[in-house]
XYZ file of C-alpha atoms in Angstrom:
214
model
C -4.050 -9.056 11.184
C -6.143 -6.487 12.884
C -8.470 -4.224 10.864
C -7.114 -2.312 8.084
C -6.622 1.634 8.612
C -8.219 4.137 6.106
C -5.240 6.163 5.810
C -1.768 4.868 5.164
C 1.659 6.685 5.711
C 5.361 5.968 4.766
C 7.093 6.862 7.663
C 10.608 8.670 7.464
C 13.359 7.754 10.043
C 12.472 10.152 12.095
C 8.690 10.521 11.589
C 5.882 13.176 12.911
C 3.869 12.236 15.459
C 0.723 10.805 13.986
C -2.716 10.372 14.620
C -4.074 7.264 16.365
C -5.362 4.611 13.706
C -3.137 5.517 10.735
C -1.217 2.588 9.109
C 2.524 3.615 8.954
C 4.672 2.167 6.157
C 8.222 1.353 7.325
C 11.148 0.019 4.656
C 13.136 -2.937 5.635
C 16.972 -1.873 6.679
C 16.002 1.422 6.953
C 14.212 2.105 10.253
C 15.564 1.554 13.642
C 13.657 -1.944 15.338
C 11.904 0.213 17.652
C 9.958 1.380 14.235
C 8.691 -2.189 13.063
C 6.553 -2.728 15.853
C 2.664 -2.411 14.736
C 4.146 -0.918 11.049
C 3.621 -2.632 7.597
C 7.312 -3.229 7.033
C 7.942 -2.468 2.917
C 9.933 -5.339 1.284
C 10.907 -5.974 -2.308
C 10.467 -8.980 -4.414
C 13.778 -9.812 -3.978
C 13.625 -10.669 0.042
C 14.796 -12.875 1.915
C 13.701 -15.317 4.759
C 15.649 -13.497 6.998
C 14.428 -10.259 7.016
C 10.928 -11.488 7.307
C 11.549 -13.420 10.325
C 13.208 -10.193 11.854
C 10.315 -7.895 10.752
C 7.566 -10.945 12.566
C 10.121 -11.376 15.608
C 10.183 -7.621 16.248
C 5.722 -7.506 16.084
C 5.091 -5.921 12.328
C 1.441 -5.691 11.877
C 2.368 -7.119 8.264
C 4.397 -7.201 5.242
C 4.004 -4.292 2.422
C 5.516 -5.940 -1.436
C 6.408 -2.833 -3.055
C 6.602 -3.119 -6.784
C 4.068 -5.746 -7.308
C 3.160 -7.063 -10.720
C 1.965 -10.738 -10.939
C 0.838 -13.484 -9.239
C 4.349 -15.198 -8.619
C 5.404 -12.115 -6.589
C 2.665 -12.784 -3.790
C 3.441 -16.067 -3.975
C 6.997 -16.476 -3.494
C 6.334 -13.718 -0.506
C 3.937 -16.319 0.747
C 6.487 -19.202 0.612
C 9.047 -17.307 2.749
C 6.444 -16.367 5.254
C 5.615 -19.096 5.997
C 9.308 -19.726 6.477
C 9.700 -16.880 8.747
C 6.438 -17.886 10.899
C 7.835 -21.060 12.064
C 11.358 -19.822 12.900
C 9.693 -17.443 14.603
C 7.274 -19.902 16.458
C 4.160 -17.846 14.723
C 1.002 -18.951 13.391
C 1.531 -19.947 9.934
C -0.759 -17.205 8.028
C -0.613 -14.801 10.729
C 1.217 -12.248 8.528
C -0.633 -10.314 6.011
C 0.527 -8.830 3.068
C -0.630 -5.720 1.329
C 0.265 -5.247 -2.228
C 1.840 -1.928 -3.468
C 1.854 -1.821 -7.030
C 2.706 0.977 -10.080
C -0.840 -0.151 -11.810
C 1.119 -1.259 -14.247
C -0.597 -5.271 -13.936
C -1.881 -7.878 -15.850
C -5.898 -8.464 -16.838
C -7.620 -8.893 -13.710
C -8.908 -11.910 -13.985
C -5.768 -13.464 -15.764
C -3.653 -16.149 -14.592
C -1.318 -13.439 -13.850
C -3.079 -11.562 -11.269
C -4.068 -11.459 -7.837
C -7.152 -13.337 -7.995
C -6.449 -16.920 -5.527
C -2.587 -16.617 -5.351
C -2.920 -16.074 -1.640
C -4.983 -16.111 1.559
C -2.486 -13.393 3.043
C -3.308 -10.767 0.782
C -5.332 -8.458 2.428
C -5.145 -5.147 0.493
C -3.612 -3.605 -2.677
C -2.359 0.334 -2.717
C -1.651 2.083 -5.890
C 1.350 3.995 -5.894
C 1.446 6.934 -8.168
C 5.208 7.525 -6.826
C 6.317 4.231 -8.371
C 4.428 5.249 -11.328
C 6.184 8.534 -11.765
C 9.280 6.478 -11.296
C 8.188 3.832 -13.874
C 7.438 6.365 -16.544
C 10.113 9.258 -15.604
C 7.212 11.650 -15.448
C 7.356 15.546 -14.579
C 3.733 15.744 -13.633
C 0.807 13.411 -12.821
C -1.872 16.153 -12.966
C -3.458 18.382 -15.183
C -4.029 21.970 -14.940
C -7.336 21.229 -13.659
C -6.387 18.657 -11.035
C -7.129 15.757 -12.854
C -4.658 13.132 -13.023
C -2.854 12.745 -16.347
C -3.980 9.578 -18.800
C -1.707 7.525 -17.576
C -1.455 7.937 -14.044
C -5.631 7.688 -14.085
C -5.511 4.566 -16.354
C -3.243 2.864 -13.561
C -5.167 4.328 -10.675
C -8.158 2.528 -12.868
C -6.036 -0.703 -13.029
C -5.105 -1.114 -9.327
C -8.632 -0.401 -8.455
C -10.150 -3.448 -11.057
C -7.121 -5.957 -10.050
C -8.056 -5.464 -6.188
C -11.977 -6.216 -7.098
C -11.521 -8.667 -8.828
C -9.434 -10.166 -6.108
C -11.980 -9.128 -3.446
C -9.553 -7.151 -1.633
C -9.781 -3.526 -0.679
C -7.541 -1.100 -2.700
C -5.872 1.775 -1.414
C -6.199 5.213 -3.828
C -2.785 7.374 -3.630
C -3.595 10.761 -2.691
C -2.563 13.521 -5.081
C 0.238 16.584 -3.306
C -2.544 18.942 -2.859
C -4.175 20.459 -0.112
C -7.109 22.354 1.777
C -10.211 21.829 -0.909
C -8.464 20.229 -3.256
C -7.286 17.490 -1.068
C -10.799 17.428 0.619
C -12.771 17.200 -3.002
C -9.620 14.215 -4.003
C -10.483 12.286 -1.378
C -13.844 12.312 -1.646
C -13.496 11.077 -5.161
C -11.506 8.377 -4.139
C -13.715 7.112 -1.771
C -16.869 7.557 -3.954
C -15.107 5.619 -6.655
C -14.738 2.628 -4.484
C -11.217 2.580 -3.004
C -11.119 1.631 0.601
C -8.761 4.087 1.957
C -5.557 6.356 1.083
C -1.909 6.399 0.979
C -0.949 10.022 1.966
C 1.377 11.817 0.461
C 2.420 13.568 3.481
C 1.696 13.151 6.851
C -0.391 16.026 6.504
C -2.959 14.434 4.429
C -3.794 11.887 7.225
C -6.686 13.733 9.170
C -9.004 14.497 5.653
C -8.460 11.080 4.712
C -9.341 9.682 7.338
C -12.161 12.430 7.724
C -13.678 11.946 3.930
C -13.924 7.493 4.811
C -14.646 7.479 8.811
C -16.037 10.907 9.333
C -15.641 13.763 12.016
């Protein structure tokens, strides 16, 4: 896989143009084949061979497991990669996978987590929109910008599970903008995430401002 991008994207159907060197997010099923091509291609832990070996046949730069939570996830993705690489004629471990996850995970160093399930993984991303989803929430700030308890004690998680994995993690950028995005992302990269998932396409130039620079 080629190097990761600091700033990461979900693309809609019909996405913006954006900037050169942003990772875009596409969902299997939902995006035309043209779309695949150089995207992360978002899967569940529920796929199947075949839609791996369509996402690899039509040149994904890798596979995105949305709603990750233990070990056996990654795995099982593994297993049907590897599938999907030699139906496809592909170098098995060519595809890599990058982990999106809630926060909601085991201890870091458990025999639950990330730590040695496999040599694919090559990034996690926290979420907070699976979070919000997870917990029902309203809001995932405060009235001073800071995230609630929750949503920073799974921001914390993802962060821990991806070191201890010695992976880069991904921070998810708050909805904000102009200073406030600025001084978020700054945070995030001073706390030791890699790069960010944007919330809107927006979002993609200060990202990738605040980690690569003008």
């Amino acid at each position: 896989m080629n190097p990761l991008p600091r700033a990461l994207f979900e693309a809609t159907d019909i996405a913006p143009a954006l900037p050169q060197g942003c990772g875009v997010l596409v969902r299997a099923g939902t995006a035309g084949d043209a779309r695949v091509k150089g995207s992360f291609v978002i899967v569940d832990g529920a796929v199947e061979a075949e839609t791996l070996r369509r996402a690899i046949g039509g040149g994904a730069a890798g596979i995105a497991l949305s709603g990750w939570r233990t070990g056996a996830d990654l795995q099982r993705l593994a297993t049907l990669l590897s599938v999907a690489e030699a139906e496809e004629g592909r170098e098995d471990g060519g595809t890599g996978i990058l982990a999106i996850t809630d926060g909601i995970l085991p201890a870091p160093l458990s025999p639950q987590g990330l730590a040695g399930k496999s040599r694919r993984l090559a990034a996690l991303i926290w979420d907070q929109g699976l979070l919000k989803q997870t917990l029902g929430a309203n809001r995932v700030l405060t009235q001073t910008g800071e995230w609630t308890t929750a949503f920073a004690a799974a921001r914390s998680a993802a962060l821990l599970a991806a070191a201890a994995a010695g992976i880069p993690a991904y921070d998810s950028l708050p909805d904000v903008t102009g200073a406030a995005l600025v001084t978020a992302c700054e945070r995030s990269r001073d706390d030791g995430f890699f790069g960010g998932l944007a919330a809107h396409a927006a979002q993609i130039k200060s990202i990738r401002t605040a980690w690569e620079g003008d």
